[in-house]
PDB file of C-alpha atoms in Angstrom:
ATOM      1  CA  MET A   1      18.214 108.080 148.001  1.00 40.00           C
ATOM      2  CA  LYS A   2      14.728 107.016 146.883  1.00 40.00           C
ATOM      3  CA  ALA A   3      13.664 106.558 150.506  1.00 43.00           C
ATOM      4  CA  GLU A   4      14.902 110.070 151.329  1.00 41.00           C
ATOM      5  CA  GLN A   5      12.899 111.508 148.426  1.00 39.00           C
ATOM      6  CA  ASN A   6       9.747 109.702 149.608  1.00 44.00           C
ATOM      7  CA  ASP A   7      10.269 111.085 153.121  1.00 44.00           C
ATOM      8  CA  LEU A   8      10.707 114.556 151.629  1.00 44.00           C
ATOM      9  CA  VAL A   9       7.423 114.372 149.699  1.00 42.00           C
ATOM     10  CA  ARG A  10       5.617 113.002 152.778  1.00 43.00           C
ATOM     11  CA  ASP A  11       6.907 115.839 154.955  1.00 44.00           C
ATOM     12  CA  ILE A  12       5.822 118.407 152.370  1.00 42.00           C
ATOM     13  CA  ARG A  13       2.322 116.925 152.242  1.00 42.00           C
ATOM     14  CA  ILE A  14       2.027 116.980 156.040  1.00 37.00           C
ATOM     15  CA  ASN A  15       3.313 120.532 156.440  1.00 43.00           C
ATOM     16  CA  ALA A  16       1.281 121.837 153.487  1.00 40.00           C
ATOM     17  CA  ASP A  17      -1.794 121.824 155.727  1.00 41.00           C
ATOM     18  CA  ARG A  18      -0.338 124.884 157.434  1.00 38.00           C
ATOM     19  CA  ILE A  19      -0.071 126.919 154.242  1.00 40.00           C
ATOM     20  CA  ASN A  20      -2.042 130.148 154.295  1.00 40.00           C
ATOM     21  CA  THR A  21      -3.620 130.309 150.846  1.00 41.00           C
ATOM     22  CA  SER A  22      -5.653 133.485 151.232  1.00 43.00           C
ATOM     23  CA  CYS A  23      -4.666 136.707 149.508  1.00 47.00           C
ATOM     24  CA  SER A  24      -3.948 139.907 151.402  1.00 43.00           C
ATOM     25  CA  SER A  25      -7.195 141.430 150.111  1.00 42.00           C
ATOM     26  CA  GLY A  26      -9.079 139.657 152.879  1.00 42.00           C
ATOM     27  CA  LEU A  27     -10.785 137.223 150.513  1.00 39.00           C
ATOM     28  CA  SER A  28     -10.951 133.638 151.724  1.00 40.00           C
ATOM     29  CA  SER A  29      -9.020 130.791 150.135  1.00 37.00           C
ATOM     30  CA  ARG A  30     -12.203 129.753 148.334  1.00 46.00           C
ATOM     31  CA  ASP A  31     -12.030 132.993 146.370  1.00 79.00           C
ATOM     32  CA  LEU A  32      -8.369 133.635 145.578  1.00 90.00           C
ATOM     33  CA  VAL A  33      -5.533 131.209 146.191  1.00 94.00           C
ATOM     34  CA  ASP A  34      -2.174 132.845 146.844  1.00 95.00           C
ATOM     35  CA  LEU A  35       0.398 130.994 144.744  1.00 96.00           C
ATOM     36  CA  GLU A  36       3.163 133.062 146.310  1.00 96.00           C
ATOM     37  CA  ALA A  37       2.269 131.750 149.770  1.00 95.00           C
ATOM     38  CA  ILE A  38       2.220 128.175 148.486  1.00 96.00           C
ATOM     39  CA  VAL A  39       5.642 128.459 146.840  1.00 97.00           C
ATOM     40  CA  LEU A  40       7.140 130.304 149.812  1.00 97.00           C
ATOM     41  CA  ASN A  41       6.029 127.647 152.277  1.00 96.00           C
ATOM     42  CA  TRP A  42       7.191 124.886 149.934  1.00 97.00           C
ATOM     43  CA  ALA A  43      10.642 126.483 149.688  1.00 97.00           C
ATOM     44  CA  LYS A  44      10.888 126.829 153.476  1.00 96.00           C
ATOM     45  CA  GLN A  45       9.977 123.178 153.936  1.00 96.00           C
ATOM     46  CA  ILE A  46      12.531 122.060 151.352  1.00 96.00           C
ATOM     47  CA  PHE A  47      15.211 124.160 153.035  1.00 97.00           C
ATOM     48  CA  GLU A  48      14.425 122.758 156.486  1.00 96.00           C
ATOM     49  CA  ILE A  49      14.718 119.199 155.192  1.00 95.00           C
ATOM     50  CA  THR A  50      17.800 119.608 152.997  1.00 95.00           C
ATOM     51  CA  LYS A  51      19.908 122.182 154.888  1.00 95.00           C
ATOM     52  CA  ASN A  52      23.451 121.271 155.870  1.00 94.00           C
ATOM     53  CA  LYS A  53      25.141 122.031 159.196  1.00 94.00           C
ATOM     54  CA  ASN A  54      26.387 125.470 158.160  1.00 93.00           C
ATOM     55  CA  GLU A  55      22.971 126.468 156.783  1.00 94.00           C
ATOM     56  CA  ALA A  56      21.273 125.188 159.940  1.00 94.00           C
ATOM     57  CA  ARG A  57      23.273 127.666 162.044  1.00 94.00           C
ATOM     58  CA  ILE A  58      21.664 130.655 160.294  1.00 95.00           C
ATOM     59  CA  ASN A  59      18.851 132.231 162.279  1.00 95.00           C
ATOM     60  CA  LYS A  60      15.540 131.811 160.436  1.00 94.00           C
ATOM     61  CA  LYS A  61      14.736 135.498 160.744  1.00 94.00           C
ATOM     62  CA  HIS A  62      17.830 136.286 158.663  1.00 95.00           C
ATOM     63  CA  LEU A  63      16.798 134.031 155.760  1.00 97.00           C
ATOM     64  CA  GLN A  64      15.330 135.770 152.716  1.00 96.00           C
ATOM     65  CA  TYR A  65      13.413 133.730 150.117  1.00 98.00           C
ATOM     66  CA  ASN A  66      13.340 135.292 146.635  1.00 97.00           C
ATOM     67  CA  ILE A  67      10.970 133.699 144.119  1.00 97.00           C
ATOM     68  CA  ASN A  68      11.894 133.768 140.434  1.00 97.00           C
ATOM     69  CA  TRP A  69       8.727 133.433 138.320  1.00 96.00           C
ATOM     70  CA  SER A  70      10.417 133.902 134.942  1.00 95.00           C
ATOM     71  CA  HIS A  71      10.375 130.163 134.139  1.00 97.00           C
ATOM     72  CA  LEU A  72       6.669 129.802 134.945  1.00 96.00           C
ATOM     73  CA  PHE A  73       4.276 129.784 131.989  1.00 95.00           C
ATOM     74  CA  ASN A  74       0.666 130.908 132.388  1.00 93.00           C
ATOM     75  CA  GLU A  75      -1.642 130.256 129.437  1.00 92.00           C
ATOM     76  CA  CYS A  76      -5.294 131.293 129.432  1.00 91.00           C
ATOM     77  CA  LEU A  77      -7.861 129.906 127.012  1.00 92.00           C
ATOM     78  CA  ASP A  78     -10.767 131.878 125.542  1.00 93.00           C
ATOM     79  CA  PRO A  79     -13.210 133.055 128.232  1.00 94.00           C
ATOM     80  CA  THR A  80     -16.899 132.217 128.322  1.00 94.00           C
ATOM     81  CA  TYR A  81     -19.091 135.259 129.012  1.00 94.00           C
ATOM     82  CA  SER A  82     -22.599 135.087 130.443  1.00 91.00           C
ATOM     83  CA  ILE A  83     -25.292 137.179 132.122  1.00 83.00           C
ATOM     84  CA  ASP A  84     -26.624 135.413 135.215  1.00 69.00           C
ATOM     85  CA  GLY A  85     -25.702 132.083 133.654  1.00 59.00           C
ATOM     86  CA  ILE A  86     -27.246 132.910 130.252  1.00 57.00           C
ATOM     87  CA  ASP A  87     -24.955 133.013 127.240  1.00 55.00           C
ATOM     88  CA  THR A  88     -24.449 136.559 125.945  1.00 53.00           C
ATOM     89  CA  LYS A  89     -25.454 135.551 122.400  1.00 53.00           C
ATOM     90  CA  SER A  90     -29.082 135.184 123.509  1.00 46.00           C
ATOM     91  CA  THR A  91     -29.364 138.437 125.460  1.00 51.00           C
ATOM     92  CA  ARG A  92     -29.912 142.084 124.598  1.00 54.00           C
ATOM     93  CA  GLN A  93     -29.500 145.189 126.676  1.00 62.00           C
ATOM     94  CA  THR A  94     -31.042 148.604 126.149  1.00 65.00           C
ATOM     95  CA  LYS A  95     -28.984 151.689 125.423  1.00 81.00           C
ATOM     96  CA  GLU A  96     -28.862 154.760 127.646  1.00 89.00           C
ATOM     97  CA  GLU A  97     -28.714 158.351 126.437  1.00 92.00           C
ATOM     98  CA  GLN A  98     -26.175 160.958 127.467  1.00 93.00           C
ATOM     99  CA  THR A  99     -26.425 164.588 126.332  1.00 94.00           C
ATOM    100  CA  LEU A 100     -22.944 165.917 125.582  1.00 95.00           C
ATOM    101  CA  PHE A 101     -23.859 169.376 124.312  1.00 96.00           C
ATOM    102  CA  LYS A 102     -26.957 171.527 124.169  1.00 96.00           C
ATOM    103  CA  SER A 103     -27.532 174.831 122.410  1.00 96.00           C
ATOM    104  CA  THR A 104     -30.625 177.042 122.175  1.00 96.00           C
ATOM    105  CA  PHE A 105     -31.328 179.247 119.132  1.00 96.00           C
ATOM    106  CA  THR A 106     -34.053 181.890 119.430  1.00 95.00           C
ATOM    107  CA  ASN A 107     -35.505 183.620 116.371  1.00 95.00           C
ATOM    108  CA  THR A 108     -37.741 186.595 117.182  1.00 93.00           C
ATOM    109  CA  THR A 109     -37.791 187.877 113.604  1.00 92.00           C
ATOM    110  CA  GLU A 110     -40.445 187.481 110.950  1.00 91.00           C
ATOM    111  CA  ARG A 111     -38.258 185.309 108.713  1.00 94.00           C
ATOM    112  CA  GLU A 112     -36.332 182.025 108.954  1.00 95.00           C
ATOM    113  CA  GLN A 113     -32.799 182.203 110.345  1.00 95.00           C
ATOM    114  CA  GLU A 114     -29.815 179.858 109.987  1.00 96.00           C
ATOM    115  CA  TYR A 115     -27.371 179.109 112.800  1.00 96.00           C
ATOM    116  CA  SER A 116     -24.213 177.042 113.025  1.00 95.00           C
ATOM    117  CA  PHE A 117     -24.295 174.059 115.356  1.00 95.00           C
ATOM    118  CA  LYS A 118     -20.697 172.938 115.771  1.00 95.00           C
ATOM    119  CA  THR A 119     -19.015 171.203 118.684  1.00 95.00           C
ATOM    120  CA  GLU A 120     -16.603 168.448 119.652  1.00 96.00           C
ATOM    121  CA  ARG A 121     -16.864 166.480 122.865  1.00 95.00           C
ATOM    122  CA  SER A 122     -15.182 163.434 124.387  1.00 94.00           C
ATOM    123  CA  THR A 123     -16.466 160.455 126.329  1.00 94.00           C
ATOM    124  CA  ARG A 124     -14.647 157.595 127.987  1.00 93.00           C
ATOM    125  CA  SER A 125     -15.190 153.942 127.279  1.00 94.00           C
ATOM    126  CA  SER A 126     -14.381 151.921 130.369  1.00 95.00           C
ATOM    127  CA  VAL A 127     -14.157 148.318 131.476  1.00 95.00           C
ATOM    128  CA  THR A 128     -13.820 147.254 135.104  1.00 95.00           C
ATOM    129  CA  VAL A 129     -12.754 143.703 135.902  1.00 95.00           C
ATOM    130  CA  ALA A 130     -12.935 142.032 139.312  1.00 93.00           C
ATOM    131  CA  ILE A 131     -11.727 138.489 139.960  1.00 93.00           C
ATOM    132  CA  GLU A 132     -13.987 136.423 142.196  1.00 92.00           C
ATOM    133  CA  LYS A 133     -12.185 133.069 142.004  1.00 93.00           C
ATOM    134  CA  GLY A 134      -8.703 132.132 140.836  1.00 92.00           C
ATOM    135  CA  ILE A 135      -5.078 132.464 141.881  1.00 93.00           C
ATOM    136  CA  CYS A 136      -2.925 135.468 142.704  1.00 93.00           C
ATOM    137  CA  ARG A 137       0.709 136.104 143.579  1.00 92.00           C
ATOM    138  CA  GLY A 138       0.457 138.293 146.645  1.00 90.00           C
ATOM    139  CA  VAL A 139      -1.569 141.249 145.370  1.00 90.00           C
ATOM    140  CA  GLU A 140      -0.615 140.656 141.744  1.00 90.00           C
ATOM    141  CA  LEU A 141      -2.468 138.884 138.956  1.00 88.00           C
ATOM    142  CA  ALA A 142      -1.355 137.909 135.480  1.00 83.00           C
ATOM    143  CA  LEU A 143      -4.498 137.498 133.415  1.00 90.00           C
ATOM    144  CA  LYS A 144      -5.496 138.494 129.901  1.00 90.00           C
ATOM    145  CA  LEU A 145      -9.122 138.309 128.778  1.00 92.00           C
ATOM    146  CA  LYS A 146     -10.232 138.408 125.181  1.00 93.00           C
ATOM    147  CA  THR A 147     -12.746 141.227 124.725  1.00 92.00           C
ATOM    148  CA  PRO A 148     -16.276 139.963 123.915  1.00 90.00           C
ATOM    149  CA  CYS A 149     -16.899 139.991 120.152  1.00 89.00           C
ATOM    150  CA  GLU A 150     -20.027 142.158 120.289  1.00 86.00           C
ATOM    151  CA  ILE A 151     -18.179 144.813 122.293  1.00 89.00           C
ATOM    152  CA  LEU A 152     -15.083 144.700 120.106  1.00 87.00           C
ATOM    153  CA  GLU A 153     -17.259 145.108 117.000  1.00 86.00           C
ATOM    154  CA  ALA A 154     -18.792 148.273 118.467  1.00 84.00           C
ATOM    155  CA  ASN A 155     -15.480 150.103 117.794  1.00 84.00           C
ATOM    156  CA  ALA A 156     -15.643 151.702 121.220  1.00 84.00           C
ATOM    157  CA  GLY A 157     -11.873 151.958 121.609  1.00 84.00           C
ATOM    158  CA  PHE A 158     -11.258 148.681 123.431  1.00 89.00           C
ATOM    159  CA  GLN A 159      -8.243 146.536 122.593  1.00 89.00           C
ATOM    160  CA  ASN A 160      -8.466 142.858 121.641  1.00 91.00           C
ATOM    161  CA  GLU A 161      -7.445 141.862 125.161  1.00 92.00           C
ATOM    162  CA  ILE A 162      -8.190 143.152 128.642  1.00 92.00           C
ATOM    163  CA  SER A 163      -5.274 142.967 131.064  1.00 90.00           C
ATOM    164  CA  VAL A 164      -5.801 142.284 134.764  1.00 92.00           C
ATOM    165  CA  TYR A 165      -2.774 143.117 136.907  1.00 91.00           C
ATOM    166  CA  HIS A 166      -3.863 143.055 140.544  1.00 89.00           C
ATOM    167  CA  ILE A 167      -6.539 141.849 142.938  1.00 88.00           C
ATOM    168  CA  GLY A 168      -9.515 144.123 143.486  1.00 87.00           C
ATOM    169  CA  GLU A 169     -11.017 146.155 140.666  1.00 91.00           C
ATOM    170  CA  ASN A 170      -8.993 146.776 137.496  1.00 94.00           C
ATOM    171  CA  THR A 171     -10.314 149.641 135.351  1.00 94.00           C
ATOM    172  CA  THR A 172      -9.172 150.503 131.836  1.00 92.00           C
ATOM    173  CA  GLU A 173     -10.395 153.621 130.019  1.00 93.00           C
ATOM    174  CA  GLU A 174     -10.220 154.730 126.390  1.00 91.00           C
ATOM    175  CA  GLU A 175     -11.214 158.165 125.086  1.00 92.00           C
ATOM    176  CA  LEU A 176     -13.692 158.586 122.232  1.00 93.00           C
ATOM    177  CA  THR A 177     -14.281 161.881 120.426  1.00 93.00           C
ATOM    178  CA  TRP A 178     -17.675 162.875 119.032  1.00 95.00           C
ATOM    179  CA  GLY A 179     -18.325 165.848 116.787  1.00 94.00           C
ATOM    180  CA  VAL A 180     -21.029 167.655 114.857  1.00 95.00           C
ATOM    181  CA  ASP A 181     -20.838 170.460 112.297  1.00 95.00           C
ATOM    182  CA  SER A 182     -24.209 171.330 110.836  1.00 94.00           C
ATOM    183  CA  THR A 183     -26.664 174.140 110.190  1.00 95.00           C
ATOM    184  CA  VAL A 184     -29.830 174.609 112.197  1.00 95.00           C
ATOM    185  CA  ARG A 185     -32.720 176.427 110.519  1.00 95.00           C
ATOM    186  CA  VAL A 186     -35.011 178.215 112.934  1.00 96.00           C
ATOM    187  CA  PRO A 187     -38.458 179.292 111.653  1.00 95.00           C
ATOM    188  CA  ALA A 188     -39.804 182.765 112.333  1.00 94.00           C
ATOM    189  CA  LEU A 189     -40.866 183.396 115.910  1.00 94.00           C
ATOM    190  CA  CYS A 190     -39.483 180.059 117.098  1.00 96.00           C
ATOM    191  CA  GLU A 191     -36.944 178.793 119.557  1.00 96.00           C
ATOM    192  CA  THR A 192     -34.967 175.706 118.575  1.00 97.00           C
ATOM    193  CA  VAL A 193     -33.028 173.516 120.979  1.00 97.00           C
ATOM    194  CA  ALA A 194     -30.292 171.364 119.431  1.00 96.00           C
ATOM    195  CA  GLU A 195     -28.653 168.578 121.423  1.00 96.00           C
ATOM    196  CA  LEU A 196     -25.746 166.270 120.690  1.00 96.00           C
ATOM    197  CA  VAL A 197     -26.827 162.978 122.217  1.00 96.00           C
ATOM    198  CA  ILE A 198     -24.736 159.839 122.670  1.00 95.00           C
ATOM    199  CA  LEU A 199     -26.237 156.385 123.061  1.00 94.00           C
ATOM    200  CA  GLU A 200     -24.263 154.356 125.600  1.00 93.00           C
ATOM    201  CA  ASP A 201     -24.251 150.635 126.210  1.00 91.00           C
ATOM    202  CA  HIS A 202     -23.792 149.348 129.754  1.00 90.00           C
ATOM    203  CA  HIS A 203     -22.965 145.654 129.996  1.00 88.00           C
ATOM    204  CA  ILE A 204     -22.246 143.464 132.990  1.00 91.00           C
ATOM    205  CA  ARG A 205     -20.708 140.142 132.059  1.00 92.00           C
ATOM    206  CA  LYS A 206     -19.688 137.219 134.213  1.00 94.00           C
ATOM    207  CA  PHE A 207     -16.822 135.197 132.827  1.00 95.00           C
ATOM    208  CA  SER A 208     -15.120 131.869 133.325  1.00 96.00           C
ATOM    209  CA  ILE A 209     -11.733 131.029 131.862  1.00 95.00           C
ATOM    210  CA  GLU A 210      -9.482 127.981 132.037  1.00 96.00           C
ATOM    211  CA  CYS A 211      -5.859 128.765 132.849  1.00 95.00           C
ATOM    212  CA  GLN A 212      -2.865 126.443 132.690  1.00 96.00           C
ATOM    213  CA  LEU A 213       0.383 126.708 134.636  1.00 97.00           C
ATOM    214  CA  SER A 214       3.560 124.887 133.647  1.00 97.00           C
ATOM    215  CA  GLY A 215       7.292 125.268 134.022  1.00 97.00           C
ATOM    216  CA  ARG A 216       9.605 125.620 136.993  1.00 97.00           C
ATOM    217  CA  ILE A 217       9.967 127.770 140.078  1.00 97.00           C
ATOM    218  CA  ILE A 218      13.399 128.898 141.269  1.00 98.00           C
ATOM    219  CA  VAL A 219      13.834 130.234 144.799  1.00 98.00           C
ATOM    220  CA  THR A 220      17.115 131.757 145.943  1.00 97.00           C
ATOM    221  CA  VAL A 221      17.719 131.777 149.682  1.00 97.00           C
ATOM    222  CA  THR A 222      19.983 134.542 150.994  1.00 97.00           C
ATOM    223  CA  ASN A 223      21.387 135.544 154.384  1.00 96.00           C
ATOM    224  CA  LEU A 224      20.358 139.091 155.259  1.00 95.00           C
ATOM    225  CA  LYS A 225      22.840 139.279 158.135  1.00 93.00           C
ATOM    226  CA  ASP A 226      25.753 138.363 155.841  1.00 93.00           C
ATOM    227  CA  ASN A 227      25.261 141.142 153.266  1.00 92.00           C
ATOM    228  CA  ASN A 228      22.437 139.195 151.603  1.00 93.00           C
ATOM    229  CA  SER A 229      24.868 136.479 150.536  1.00 95.00           C
ATOM    230  CA  LEU A 230      23.594 133.411 148.700  1.00 96.00           C
ATOM    231  CA  VAL A 231      22.812 130.433 150.920  1.00 96.00           C
ATOM    232  CA  THR A 232      21.261 127.985 148.454  1.00 97.00           C
ATOM    233  CA  ILE A 233      19.005 127.658 145.411  1.00 97.00           C
ATOM    234  CA  ILE A 234      15.786 125.639 145.483  1.00 97.00           C
ATOM    235  CA  GLU A 235      14.129 124.568 142.248  1.00 97.00           C
ATOM    236  CA  GLY A 236      11.027 122.547 141.392  1.00 97.00           C
ATOM    237  CA  LYS A 237       8.251 122.021 138.881  1.00 97.00           C
ATOM    238  CA  ILE A 238       5.058 123.931 139.614  1.00 98.00           C
ATOM    239  CA  ALA A 239       3.087 120.744 138.940  1.00 98.00           C
ATOM    240  CA  ASP A 240       5.029 118.857 141.633  1.00 97.00           C
ATOM    241  CA  ILE A 241       4.592 121.710 144.114  1.00 97.00           C
ATOM    242  CA  ILE A 242       0.816 121.827 143.636  1.00 97.00           C
ATOM    243  CA  ARG A 243       0.479 118.047 143.451  1.00 96.00           C
ATOM    244  CA  ALA A 244       2.066 117.763 146.910  1.00 94.00           C
ATOM    245  CA  LEU A 245      -0.704 119.841 148.490  1.00 94.00           C
ATOM    246  CA  PRO A 246      -3.138 117.626 150.428  1.00 91.00           C
ATOM    247  CA  ASN A 247      -5.961 120.067 149.652  1.00 90.00           C
ATOM    248  CA  CYS A 248      -5.005 120.473 145.993  1.00 92.00           C
ATOM    249  CA  ALA A 249      -8.459 119.580 144.626  1.00 92.00           C
ATOM    250  CA  SER A 250     -10.390 121.631 147.190  1.00 91.00           C
ATOM    251  CA  LEU A 251      -8.340 124.687 146.197  1.00 92.00           C
ATOM    252  CA  GLY A 252      -9.538 124.232 142.619  1.00 92.00           C
ATOM    253  CA  PHE A 253      -6.384 122.749 141.073  1.00 96.00           C
ATOM    254  CA  VAL A 254      -6.267 119.871 138.599  1.00 96.00           C
ATOM    255  CA  VAL A 255      -2.793 118.486 137.851  1.00 97.00           C
ATOM    256  CA  GLN A 256      -2.239 116.667 134.564  1.00 96.00           C
ATOM    257  CA  ASN A 257       1.346 115.521 134.018  1.00 94.00           C
ATOM    258  CA  ASP A 258       3.432 118.727 134.205  1.00 96.00           C
ATOM    259  CA  THR A 259       0.479 121.117 133.843  1.00 97.00           C
ATOM    260  CA  VAL A 260      -1.652 122.696 136.566  1.00 98.00           C
ATOM    261  CA  ILE A 261      -5.178 123.608 135.466  1.00 97.00           C
ATOM    262  CA  TYR A 262      -7.467 125.987 137.332  1.00 96.00           C
ATOM    263  CA  ILE A 263     -10.591 128.004 136.557  1.00 95.00           C
ATOM    264  CA  THR A 264     -10.698 131.762 136.998  1.00 95.00           C
ATOM    265  CA  LYS A 265     -14.073 133.432 137.447  1.00 95.00           C
ATOM    266  CA  GLY A 266     -14.990 137.075 137.684  1.00 94.00           C
ATOM    267  CA  ILE A 267     -17.129 139.927 136.451  1.00 95.00           C
ATOM    268  CA  CYS A 268     -16.643 142.619 133.789  1.00 94.00           C
ATOM    269  CA  LYS A 269     -18.488 145.934 133.622  1.00 94.00           C
ATOM    270  CA  PHE A 270     -18.432 147.703 130.255  1.00 93.00           C
ATOM    271  CA  LYS A 271     -19.558 151.252 129.485  1.00 93.00           C
ATOM    272  CA  TYR A 272     -19.104 152.746 126.026  1.00 93.00           C
ATOM    273  CA  GLY A 273     -20.765 154.991 123.461  1.00 92.00           C
ATOM    274  CA  VAL A 274     -22.064 153.337 120.315  1.00 91.00           C
ATOM    275  CA  GLU A 275     -24.014 156.006 118.435  1.00 92.00           C
ATOM    276  CA  GLN A 276     -24.512 159.767 118.251  1.00 94.00           C
ATOM    277  CA  LYS A 277     -27.521 161.741 117.098  1.00 95.00           C
ATOM    278  CA  VAL A 278     -28.641 165.350 116.957  1.00 95.00           C
ATOM    279  CA  ARG A 279     -32.015 166.025 118.547  1.00 95.00           C
ATOM    280  CA  ILE A 280     -33.964 169.115 117.467  1.00 96.00           C
ATOM    281  CA  LYS A 281     -36.897 170.586 119.390  1.00 96.00           C
ATOM    282  CA  GLU A 282     -38.913 173.644 118.371  1.00 95.00           C
ATOM    283  CA  TYR A 283     -41.017 175.976 120.514  1.00 95.00           C
ATOM    284  CA  ALA A 284     -43.079 179.005 119.547  1.00 94.00           C
ATOM    285  CA  VAL A 285     -42.056 182.376 120.985  1.00 91.00           C
ATOM    286  CA  ARG A 286     -44.118 185.500 121.477  1.00 83.00           C
ATOM    287  CA  ARG A 287     -43.955 188.228 118.905  1.00 78.00           C
ATOM    288  CA  PRO A 288     -41.788 191.058 120.264  1.00 70.00           C
ATOM    289  CA  PHE A 289     -43.540 194.339 121.010  1.00 64.00           C
TER     290      PHE A 289
END
């Protein structure tokens, strides 16, 4: 039995060279490693080695491999954010202005006039996340990033965590409402322009986060030609599956006991309003005839 198990592991290592580890986004395996492809090929290899006579008679094109991820645990530690390799704590970025509302009050009389300046406008805080290096499951990702402290403290509507669900760009938006209700005094023979101005922060952050995989993978093999009937069930630890890969280290995996460790890297783009102000400008007007 032990000799058979050793042969099984050796065959998996040999055949693992053929695994296609690139995601369907077109990114190379150095960018995103497709865990679904790894598990699928592992399950096919296990089936080929362990199948009985009845299972061997089933045409390969009729075999369906269904991966159950529910027993796989994915834990992500706190991310490290930086700007071009510099820690965010030592950097500052300037704010940009956005005019939400503008109103002009013209007083052609000989005395001061009062006008009401009242409005309510909305802006959207947004964060866009793109993964540059890590693992995916087909086109899906399962990643949660803790929002940077300085952005969370700005009360811009962001949650404590940013969820990343798929490869490509993931954008989350939150609506913020700004309002003003004040009186504008316009001197005689003057024109006053009142503006509601929002100061917006735009941040681009690179991040790196350590993620840990543990638990088991269960793959059910069914026969599509026989009403999708169950053929067999294949089960294994994720650590053993990754450990069997001959290019495990080059793909970015580190296996420690029953835990698989990998580093996810990417970029976050934040845009959010942090402050509002009312800007008043006065201009002289000609005396009416």
